[in-house]
Short mmCIF file of C-alpha atoms in Angstrom, two decimals:
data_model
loop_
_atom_site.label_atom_id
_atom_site.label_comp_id
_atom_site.label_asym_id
_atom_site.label_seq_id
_atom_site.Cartn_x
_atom_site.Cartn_y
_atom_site.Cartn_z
CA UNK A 1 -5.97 -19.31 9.35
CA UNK A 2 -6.80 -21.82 7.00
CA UNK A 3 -8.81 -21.49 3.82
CA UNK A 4 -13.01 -23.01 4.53
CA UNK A 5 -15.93 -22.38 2.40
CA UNK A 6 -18.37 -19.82 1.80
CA UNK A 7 -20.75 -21.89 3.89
CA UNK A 8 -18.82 -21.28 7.19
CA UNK A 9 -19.77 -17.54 7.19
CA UNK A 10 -22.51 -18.06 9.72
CA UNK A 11 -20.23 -20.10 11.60
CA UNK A 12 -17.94 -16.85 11.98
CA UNK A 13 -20.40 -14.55 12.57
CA UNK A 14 -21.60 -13.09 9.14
CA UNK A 15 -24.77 -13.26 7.80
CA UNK A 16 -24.35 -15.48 4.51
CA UNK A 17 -27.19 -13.39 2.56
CA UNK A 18 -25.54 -9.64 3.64
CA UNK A 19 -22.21 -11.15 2.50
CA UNK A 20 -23.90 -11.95 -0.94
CA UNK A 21 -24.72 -8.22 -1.76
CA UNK A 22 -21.21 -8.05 -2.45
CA UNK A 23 -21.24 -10.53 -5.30
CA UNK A 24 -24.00 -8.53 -6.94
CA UNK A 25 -22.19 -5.55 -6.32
CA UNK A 26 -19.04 -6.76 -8.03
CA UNK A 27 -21.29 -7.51 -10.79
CA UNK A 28 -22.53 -4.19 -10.90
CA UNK A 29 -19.22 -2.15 -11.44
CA UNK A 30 -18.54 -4.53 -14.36
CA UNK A 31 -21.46 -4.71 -16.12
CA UNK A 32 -21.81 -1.14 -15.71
CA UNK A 33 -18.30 -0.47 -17.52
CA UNK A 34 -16.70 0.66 -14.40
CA UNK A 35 -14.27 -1.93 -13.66
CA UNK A 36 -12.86 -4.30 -16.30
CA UNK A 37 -12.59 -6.81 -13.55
CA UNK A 38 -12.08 -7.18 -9.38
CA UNK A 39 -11.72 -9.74 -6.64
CA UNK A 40 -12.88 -9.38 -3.34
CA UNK A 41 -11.46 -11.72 -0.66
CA UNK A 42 -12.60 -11.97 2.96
CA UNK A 43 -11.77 -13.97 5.97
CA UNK A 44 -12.47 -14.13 9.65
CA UNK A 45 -11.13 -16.38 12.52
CA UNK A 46 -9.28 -18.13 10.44
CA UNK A 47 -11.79 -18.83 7.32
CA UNK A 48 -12.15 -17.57 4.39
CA UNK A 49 -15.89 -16.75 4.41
CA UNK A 50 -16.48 -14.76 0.70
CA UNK A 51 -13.69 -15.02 -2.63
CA UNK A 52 -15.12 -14.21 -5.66
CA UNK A 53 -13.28 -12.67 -8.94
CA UNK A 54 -15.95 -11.19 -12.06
CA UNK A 55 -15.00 -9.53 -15.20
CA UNK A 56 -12.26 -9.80 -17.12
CA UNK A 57 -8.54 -8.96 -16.45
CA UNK A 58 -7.76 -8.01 -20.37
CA UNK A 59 -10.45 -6.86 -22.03
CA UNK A 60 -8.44 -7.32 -25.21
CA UNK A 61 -7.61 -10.81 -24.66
CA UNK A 62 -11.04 -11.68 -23.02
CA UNK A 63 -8.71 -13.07 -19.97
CA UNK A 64 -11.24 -13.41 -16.85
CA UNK A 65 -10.37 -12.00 -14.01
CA UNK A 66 -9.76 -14.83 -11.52
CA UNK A 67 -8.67 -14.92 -7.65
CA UNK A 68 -5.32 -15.91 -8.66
CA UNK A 69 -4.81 -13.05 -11.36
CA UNK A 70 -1.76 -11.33 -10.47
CA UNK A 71 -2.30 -7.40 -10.14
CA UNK A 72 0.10 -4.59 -9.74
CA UNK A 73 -0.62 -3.61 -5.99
CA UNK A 74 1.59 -0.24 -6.37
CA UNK A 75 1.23 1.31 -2.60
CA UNK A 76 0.53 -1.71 -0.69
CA UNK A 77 4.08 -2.55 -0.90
CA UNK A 78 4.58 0.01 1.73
CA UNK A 79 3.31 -1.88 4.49
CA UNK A 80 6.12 -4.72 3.05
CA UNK A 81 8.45 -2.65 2.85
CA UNK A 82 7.98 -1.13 6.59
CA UNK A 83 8.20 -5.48 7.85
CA UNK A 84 11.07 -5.10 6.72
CA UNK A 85 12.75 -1.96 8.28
CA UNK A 86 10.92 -3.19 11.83
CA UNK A 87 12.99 -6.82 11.62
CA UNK A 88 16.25 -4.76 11.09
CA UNK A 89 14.91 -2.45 14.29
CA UNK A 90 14.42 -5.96 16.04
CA UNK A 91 18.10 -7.00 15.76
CA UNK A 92 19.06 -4.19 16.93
CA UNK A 93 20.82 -2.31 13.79
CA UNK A 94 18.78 1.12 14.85
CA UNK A 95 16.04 3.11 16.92
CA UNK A 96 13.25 4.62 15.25
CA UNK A 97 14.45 7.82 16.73
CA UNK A 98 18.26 7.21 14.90
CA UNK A 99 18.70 9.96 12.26
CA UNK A 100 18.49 8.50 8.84
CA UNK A 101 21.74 10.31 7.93
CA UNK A 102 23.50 7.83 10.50
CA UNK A 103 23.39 5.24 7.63
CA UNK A 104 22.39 8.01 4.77
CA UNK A 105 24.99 10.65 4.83
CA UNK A 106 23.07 12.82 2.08
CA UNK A 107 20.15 13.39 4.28
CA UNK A 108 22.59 15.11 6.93
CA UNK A 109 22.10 19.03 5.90
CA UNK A 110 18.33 19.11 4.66
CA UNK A 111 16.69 22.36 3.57
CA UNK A 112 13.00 22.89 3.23
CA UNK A 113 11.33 24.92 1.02
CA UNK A 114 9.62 28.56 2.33
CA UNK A 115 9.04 30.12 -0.78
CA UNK A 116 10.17 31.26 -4.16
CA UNK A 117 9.28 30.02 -7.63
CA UNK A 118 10.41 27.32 -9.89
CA UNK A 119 14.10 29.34 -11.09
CA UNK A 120 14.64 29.50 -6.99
CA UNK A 121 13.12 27.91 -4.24
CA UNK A 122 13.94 29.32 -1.30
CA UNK A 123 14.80 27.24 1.92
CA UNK A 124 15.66 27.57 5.20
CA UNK A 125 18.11 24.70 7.51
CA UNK A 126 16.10 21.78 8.80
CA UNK A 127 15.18 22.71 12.30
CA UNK A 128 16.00 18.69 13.51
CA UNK A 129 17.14 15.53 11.53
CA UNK A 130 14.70 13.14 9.97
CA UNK A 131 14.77 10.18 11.85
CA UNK A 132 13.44 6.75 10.67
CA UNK A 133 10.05 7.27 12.26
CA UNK A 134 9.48 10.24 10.07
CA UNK A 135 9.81 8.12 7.16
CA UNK A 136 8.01 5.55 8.34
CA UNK A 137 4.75 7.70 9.48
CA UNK A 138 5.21 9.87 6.04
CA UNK A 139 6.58 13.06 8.50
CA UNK A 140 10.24 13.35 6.97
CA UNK A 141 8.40 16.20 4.91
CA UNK A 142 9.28 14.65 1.61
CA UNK A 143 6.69 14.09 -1.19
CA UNK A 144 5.57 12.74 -4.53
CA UNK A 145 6.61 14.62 -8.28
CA UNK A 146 3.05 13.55 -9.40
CA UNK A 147 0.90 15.65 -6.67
CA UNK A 148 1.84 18.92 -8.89
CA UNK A 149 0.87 21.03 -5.90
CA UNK A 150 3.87 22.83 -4.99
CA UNK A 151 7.28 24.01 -5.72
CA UNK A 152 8.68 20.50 -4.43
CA UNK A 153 6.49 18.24 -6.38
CA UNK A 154 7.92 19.93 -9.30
CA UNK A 155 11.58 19.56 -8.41
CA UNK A 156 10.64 16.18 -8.21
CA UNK A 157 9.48 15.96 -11.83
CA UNK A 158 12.19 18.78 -13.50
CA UNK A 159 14.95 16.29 -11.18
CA UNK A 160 12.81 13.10 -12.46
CA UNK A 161 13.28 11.70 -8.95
CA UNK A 162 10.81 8.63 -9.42
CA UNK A 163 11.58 5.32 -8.10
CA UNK A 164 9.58 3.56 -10.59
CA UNK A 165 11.76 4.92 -13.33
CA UNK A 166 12.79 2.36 -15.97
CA UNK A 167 16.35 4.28 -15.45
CA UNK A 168 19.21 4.45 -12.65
CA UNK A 169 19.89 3.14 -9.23
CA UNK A 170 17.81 2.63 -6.14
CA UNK A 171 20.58 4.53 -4.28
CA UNK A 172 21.41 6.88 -6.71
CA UNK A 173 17.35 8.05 -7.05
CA UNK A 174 17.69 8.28 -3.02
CA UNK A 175 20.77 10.77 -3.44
CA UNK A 176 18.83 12.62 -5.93
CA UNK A 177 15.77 13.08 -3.50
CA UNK A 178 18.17 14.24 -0.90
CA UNK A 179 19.33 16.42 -2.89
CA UNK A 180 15.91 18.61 -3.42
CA UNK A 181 14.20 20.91 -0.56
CA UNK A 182 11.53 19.09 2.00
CA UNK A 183 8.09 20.33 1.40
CA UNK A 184 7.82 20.64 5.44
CA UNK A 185 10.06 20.67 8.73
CA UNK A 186 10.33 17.21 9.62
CA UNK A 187 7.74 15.84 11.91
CA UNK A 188 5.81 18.85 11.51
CA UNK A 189 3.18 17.66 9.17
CA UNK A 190 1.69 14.03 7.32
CA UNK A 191 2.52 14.43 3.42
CA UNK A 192 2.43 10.86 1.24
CA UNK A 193 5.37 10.14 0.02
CA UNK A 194 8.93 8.90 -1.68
CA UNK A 195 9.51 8.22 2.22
CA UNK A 196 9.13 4.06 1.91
CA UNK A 197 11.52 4.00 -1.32
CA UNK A 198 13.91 5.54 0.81
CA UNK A 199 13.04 2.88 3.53
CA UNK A 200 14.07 0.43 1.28
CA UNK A 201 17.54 1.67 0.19
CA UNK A 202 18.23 1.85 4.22
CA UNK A 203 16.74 -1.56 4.54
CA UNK A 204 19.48 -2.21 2.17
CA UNK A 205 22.28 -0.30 3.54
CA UNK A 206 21.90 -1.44 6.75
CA UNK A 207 21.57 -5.75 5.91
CA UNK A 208 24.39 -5.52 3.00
CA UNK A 209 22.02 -6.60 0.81
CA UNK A 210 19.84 -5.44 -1.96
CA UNK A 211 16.54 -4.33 -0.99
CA UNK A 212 14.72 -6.37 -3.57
CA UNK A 213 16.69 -9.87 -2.41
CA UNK A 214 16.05 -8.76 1.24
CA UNK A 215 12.24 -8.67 0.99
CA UNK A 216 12.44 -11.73 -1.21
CA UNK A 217 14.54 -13.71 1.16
CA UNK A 218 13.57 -12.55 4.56
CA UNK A 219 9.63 -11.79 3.99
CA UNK A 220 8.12 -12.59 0.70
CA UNK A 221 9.43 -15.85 0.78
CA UNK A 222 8.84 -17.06 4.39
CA UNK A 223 5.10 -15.68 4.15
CA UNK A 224 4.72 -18.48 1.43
CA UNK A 225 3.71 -15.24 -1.18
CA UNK A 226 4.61 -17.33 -3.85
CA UNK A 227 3.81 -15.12 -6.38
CA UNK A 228 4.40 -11.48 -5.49
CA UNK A 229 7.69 -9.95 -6.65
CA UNK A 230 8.74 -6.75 -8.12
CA UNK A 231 8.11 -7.72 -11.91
CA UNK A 232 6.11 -10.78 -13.01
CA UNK A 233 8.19 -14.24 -13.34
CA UNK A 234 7.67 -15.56 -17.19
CA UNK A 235 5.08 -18.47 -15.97
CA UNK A 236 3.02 -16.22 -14.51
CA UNK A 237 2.43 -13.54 -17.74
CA UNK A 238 -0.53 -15.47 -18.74
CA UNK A 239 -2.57 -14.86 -15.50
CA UNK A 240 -1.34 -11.03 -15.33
CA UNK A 241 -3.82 -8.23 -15.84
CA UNK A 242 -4.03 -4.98 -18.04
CA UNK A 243 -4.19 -1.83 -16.03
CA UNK A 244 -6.85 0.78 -16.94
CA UNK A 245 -7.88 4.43 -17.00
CA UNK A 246 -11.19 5.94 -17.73
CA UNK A 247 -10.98 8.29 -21.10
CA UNK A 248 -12.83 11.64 -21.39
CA UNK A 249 -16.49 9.61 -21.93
CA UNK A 250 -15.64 7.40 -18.55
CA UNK A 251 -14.93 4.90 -20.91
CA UNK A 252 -11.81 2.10 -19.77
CA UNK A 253 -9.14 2.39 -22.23
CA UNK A 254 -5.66 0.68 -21.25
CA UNK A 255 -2.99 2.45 -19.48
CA UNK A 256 -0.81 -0.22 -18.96
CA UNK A 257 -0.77 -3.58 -21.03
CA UNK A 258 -0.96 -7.64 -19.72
CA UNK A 259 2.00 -8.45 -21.92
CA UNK A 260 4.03 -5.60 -23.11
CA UNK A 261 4.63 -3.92 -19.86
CA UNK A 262 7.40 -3.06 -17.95
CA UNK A 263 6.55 -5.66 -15.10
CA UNK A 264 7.60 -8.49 -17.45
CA UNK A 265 11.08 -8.06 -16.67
CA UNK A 266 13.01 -7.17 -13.46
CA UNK A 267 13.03 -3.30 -12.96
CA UNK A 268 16.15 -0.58 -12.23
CA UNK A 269 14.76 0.18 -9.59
CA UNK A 270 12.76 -1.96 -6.87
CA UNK A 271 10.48 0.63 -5.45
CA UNK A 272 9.87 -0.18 -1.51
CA UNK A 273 7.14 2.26 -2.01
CA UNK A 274 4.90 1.10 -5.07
CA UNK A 275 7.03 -1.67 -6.75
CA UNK A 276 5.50 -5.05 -6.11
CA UNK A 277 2.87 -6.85 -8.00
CA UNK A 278 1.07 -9.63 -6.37
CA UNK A 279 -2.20 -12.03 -5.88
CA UNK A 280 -5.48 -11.76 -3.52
CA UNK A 281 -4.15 -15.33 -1.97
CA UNK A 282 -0.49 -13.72 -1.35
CA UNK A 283 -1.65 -10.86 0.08
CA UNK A 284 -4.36 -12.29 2.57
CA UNK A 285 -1.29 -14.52 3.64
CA UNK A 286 0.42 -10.65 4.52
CA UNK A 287 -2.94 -9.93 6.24
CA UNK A 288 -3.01 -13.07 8.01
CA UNK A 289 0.79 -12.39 9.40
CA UNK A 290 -0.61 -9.08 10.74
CA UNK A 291 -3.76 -10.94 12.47
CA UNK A 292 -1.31 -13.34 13.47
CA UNK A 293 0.99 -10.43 15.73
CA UNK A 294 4.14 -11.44 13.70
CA UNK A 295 3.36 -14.93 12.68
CA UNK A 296 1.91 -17.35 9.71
CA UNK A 297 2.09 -20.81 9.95
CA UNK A 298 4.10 -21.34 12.64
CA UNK A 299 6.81 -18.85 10.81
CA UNK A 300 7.58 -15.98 12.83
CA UNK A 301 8.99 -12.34 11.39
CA UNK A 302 8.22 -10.31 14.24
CA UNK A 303 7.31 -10.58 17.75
CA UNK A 304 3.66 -9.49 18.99
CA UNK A 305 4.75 -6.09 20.39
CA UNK A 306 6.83 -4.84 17.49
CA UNK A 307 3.43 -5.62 15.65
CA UNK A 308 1.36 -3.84 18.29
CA UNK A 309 3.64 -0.77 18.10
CA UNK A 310 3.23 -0.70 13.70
CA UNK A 311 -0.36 -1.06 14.19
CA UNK A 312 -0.62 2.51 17.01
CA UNK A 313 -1.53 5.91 16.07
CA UNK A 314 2.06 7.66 15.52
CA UNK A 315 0.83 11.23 14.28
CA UNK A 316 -0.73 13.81 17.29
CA UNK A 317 -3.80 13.62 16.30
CA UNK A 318 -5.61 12.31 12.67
CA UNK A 319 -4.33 13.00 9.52
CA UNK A 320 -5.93 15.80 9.34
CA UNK A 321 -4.28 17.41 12.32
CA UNK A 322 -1.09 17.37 10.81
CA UNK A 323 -1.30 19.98 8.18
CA UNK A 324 -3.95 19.82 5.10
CA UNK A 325 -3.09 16.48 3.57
CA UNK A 326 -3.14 16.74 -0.34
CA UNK A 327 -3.63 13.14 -1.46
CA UNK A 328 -4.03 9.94 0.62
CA UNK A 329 -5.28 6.25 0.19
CA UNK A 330 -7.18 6.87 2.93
CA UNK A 331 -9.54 9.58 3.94
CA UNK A 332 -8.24 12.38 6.68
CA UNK A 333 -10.69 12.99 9.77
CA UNK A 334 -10.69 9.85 11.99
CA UNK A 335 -7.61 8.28 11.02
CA UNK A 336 -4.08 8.46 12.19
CA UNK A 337 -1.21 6.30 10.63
CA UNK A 338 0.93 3.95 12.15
CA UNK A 339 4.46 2.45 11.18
CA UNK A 340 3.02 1.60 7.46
CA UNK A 341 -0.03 1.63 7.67
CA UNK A 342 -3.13 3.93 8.24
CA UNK A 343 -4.98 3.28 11.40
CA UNK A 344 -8.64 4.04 12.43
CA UNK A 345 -8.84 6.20 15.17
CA UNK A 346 -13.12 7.11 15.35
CA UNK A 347 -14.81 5.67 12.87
CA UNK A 348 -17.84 8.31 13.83
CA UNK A 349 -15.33 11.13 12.75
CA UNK A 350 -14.31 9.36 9.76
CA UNK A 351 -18.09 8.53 8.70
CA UNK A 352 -17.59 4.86 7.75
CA UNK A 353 -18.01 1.79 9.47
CA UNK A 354 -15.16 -0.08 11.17
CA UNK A 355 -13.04 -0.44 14.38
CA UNK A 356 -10.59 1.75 15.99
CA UNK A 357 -7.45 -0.15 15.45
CA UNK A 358 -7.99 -1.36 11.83
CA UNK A 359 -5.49 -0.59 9.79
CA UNK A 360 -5.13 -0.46 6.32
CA UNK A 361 -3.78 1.15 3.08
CA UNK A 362 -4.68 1.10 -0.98
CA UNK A 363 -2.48 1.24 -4.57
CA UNK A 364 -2.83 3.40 -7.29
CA UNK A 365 -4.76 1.03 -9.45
CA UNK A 366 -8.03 1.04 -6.75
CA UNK A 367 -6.75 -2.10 -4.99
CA UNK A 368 -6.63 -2.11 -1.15
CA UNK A 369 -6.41 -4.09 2.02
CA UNK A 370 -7.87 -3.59 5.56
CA UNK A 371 -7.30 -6.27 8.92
CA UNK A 372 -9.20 -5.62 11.81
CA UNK A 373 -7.95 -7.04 15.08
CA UNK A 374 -10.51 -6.61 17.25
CA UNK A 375 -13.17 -8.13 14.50
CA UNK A 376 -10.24 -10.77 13.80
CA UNK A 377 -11.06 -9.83 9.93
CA UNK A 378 -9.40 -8.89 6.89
CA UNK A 379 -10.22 -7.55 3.21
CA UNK A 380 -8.35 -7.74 0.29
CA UNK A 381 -9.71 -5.84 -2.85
CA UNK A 382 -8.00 -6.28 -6.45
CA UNK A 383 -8.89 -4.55 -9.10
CA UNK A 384 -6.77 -2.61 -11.92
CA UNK A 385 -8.37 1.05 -12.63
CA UNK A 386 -6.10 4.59 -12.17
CA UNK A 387 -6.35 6.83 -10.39
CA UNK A 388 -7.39 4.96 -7.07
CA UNK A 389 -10.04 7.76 -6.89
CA UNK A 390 -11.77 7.57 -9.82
CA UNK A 391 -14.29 5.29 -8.00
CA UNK A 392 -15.00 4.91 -3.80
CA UNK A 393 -15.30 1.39 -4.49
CA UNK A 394 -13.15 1.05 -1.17
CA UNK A 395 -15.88 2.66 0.99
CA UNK A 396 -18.72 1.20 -0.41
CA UNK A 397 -16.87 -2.16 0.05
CA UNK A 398 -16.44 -1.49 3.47
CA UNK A 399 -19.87 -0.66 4.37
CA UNK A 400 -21.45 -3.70 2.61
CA UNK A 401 -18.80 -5.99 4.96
CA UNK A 402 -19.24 -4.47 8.20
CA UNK A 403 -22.91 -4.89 7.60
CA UNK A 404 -22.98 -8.56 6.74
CA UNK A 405 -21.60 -8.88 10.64
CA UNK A 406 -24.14 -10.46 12.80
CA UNK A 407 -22.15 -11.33 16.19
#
């Protein structure tokens, strides 16, 4: 898939003047205060046919936001993370069905919470083991301290079992969350969570190396993602952006700085889950290795059907069949998830245009990715606002792209 210009969008089957409502929508969110800055990249059989960048990645600096600013991309390290797991599954180290206590003893006698109150939580014995597939598909029936919905989350926060702590071990945060109740029976129901951090510490039980060197070595690198890592390399600072919030007046005030921030140097912990920071250019090279069924550039990290199985519906049912979902990067009715990623099952159900068979996920900081097969397309959004629902910038990006289709 190699880069073209904007004027090859008719050539591929969008509409050139469609595609430009997105530029003025870009505009939009930034003059209107509601992003400091964003990219939007999109490309079809093999072109890029839109990649523009507006605003400003510091508004304290006056940086502008450019396509090769380098955001943190939080969440969409999961679908990383999960390459990973399924080139270890290639060679033969595991099954998906393999209990994760086969290589991580202290998930071997799980509990999961019934009842009780923060002193006790009660618990009753696992009813099965939680095998990698639960982990992968977000069924293993752990969760997230920062949902602050249930007895769980907060044994995650009064345990401070958070892998992007600035403190500790990536396998000694894994003991720790075996060590606390499962919000659900595993396989039972779809709750986000610590599931992909875990990935990575078997990742890195399982090659004998660590998990950060792994993805550096056998997928970062060999996708040509030249600069995506798990804290930003010195030569790069000057092109990294602020992260933002929205104070009580929906104003953008900083919640995490361009220069002194913890990204600057290499972290305790490199979270499989929400760890990475990268570029719109790096990560359309990811997208491009999906489109490709395992393959960029004549590099190969998968074959086709180990892609084909990541990219099926592995849940019975949506999302929302599986319980009452309490936070997603993805909306509920319509969509199933797959081995990383979500995946479009009715996009009448889910009330938004797109394919059955796209798949695609989103970061804390608004940012978020989609590749359709059957279109041959994929989006990648970069932006840097928390929480990634303060705005449904995702959706309305969405709509405006589907829309710009013509054949």
């Amino acid at each position: 898939m190699a880069d073209a210009t904007e004027t090859d969008a008719r050539a591929v089957g969008f509409c050139p003047e469609r595609l430009e409502r997105i530029d003025g929508w870009m505009r939009r969110l930034v003059d209107d205060g509601k992003l400091a800055g964003l990219s939007v990249t999109v490309a079809r059989r093999g072109r890029t046919v839109f990649g523009r960048a507006h605003g400003l990645s510091d508004i304290a600096r006056r940086t502008p936001f450019t396509r090769d600013t380098v955001t943190r991309i939080y969440s969409m390290t999961k679908p990383l993370t999960s390459v990973a797991v399924m080139q270890l599954y290639e060679a033969g180290r595991f099954q998906l069905d393999d209990p994760v206590s086969r290589f991580l003893p202290e998930f071997s006698a799980m509990r999961v919470a019934t009842g009780g109150n923060r002193a006790r939580i009660e618990t009753e014995p696992a009813r099965r083991p939680i095998t990698i597939r639960d982990l992968l598909t977000h069924t293993a029936g752990l969760t997230y301290g920062f949902m602050e919905a249930t007895l769980v989350d907060a044994a995650y926060r009064a345990q401070g079992i958070d892998f992007l702590s600035t403190e500790g071990t990536l396998a000694g945060m894994v003991a720790k969350a075996a060590q606390a109740p499962l919000l659900a029976q595993p396989g039972a129901a779809w709750n986000y969570s610590i599931a992909t951090d875990v990935l990575g510490h078997l990742v890195a039980v399982v090659s004998g190396q660590e998990f950060a060197d792994y993805l550096r070595e056998k997928v970062i690198g060999p996708l040509g993602m030249v600069d995506t890592d798990f804290f930003v390399r010195p030569e790069n600072m000057p092109r990294f952006a602020a992260n933002y919030v929205y104070d009580r007046e929906r104003r953008l005030t900083r919640f995490d700085d361009a220069v002194d921030t913890v990204f600057a140097r290499p972290p305790a912990i490199a979270s499989g889950g929400g760890g990475l920071v990268s570029t719109a250019a790096d990560y359309m090279r990811f997208c491009r290795f999906i489109l490709g069924r395992g393959e960029l550039d004549g590099v190969r990290l998968l074959g086709r059907k180990t892609v084909a199985l990541m990219l099926m519906n592995h849940l019975d049912g949506d999302l929302a069949a599986m319980g009452t979902p309490r936070f997603a990067e993805t909306s509920y009715t319509g969509i199933g998830f797959g081995l990383g990623f979500s995946v479009t099952l009715d996009p009448a159900r889910a009330q938004i245009l797109g394919s059955p068979g796209e798949v695609a996920w989103g970061g804390l900081a608004s940012t978020a990715f989609w590749i359709d097969p059957s279109e041959d397309l994929a989006v990648v959004l970069l932006t840097q606002l928390v929480p990634s629902s303060a705005l449904p910038i995702r959706r309305e990006l969405r709509v405006m792209t589907y829309a710009a289709l013509v054949d």
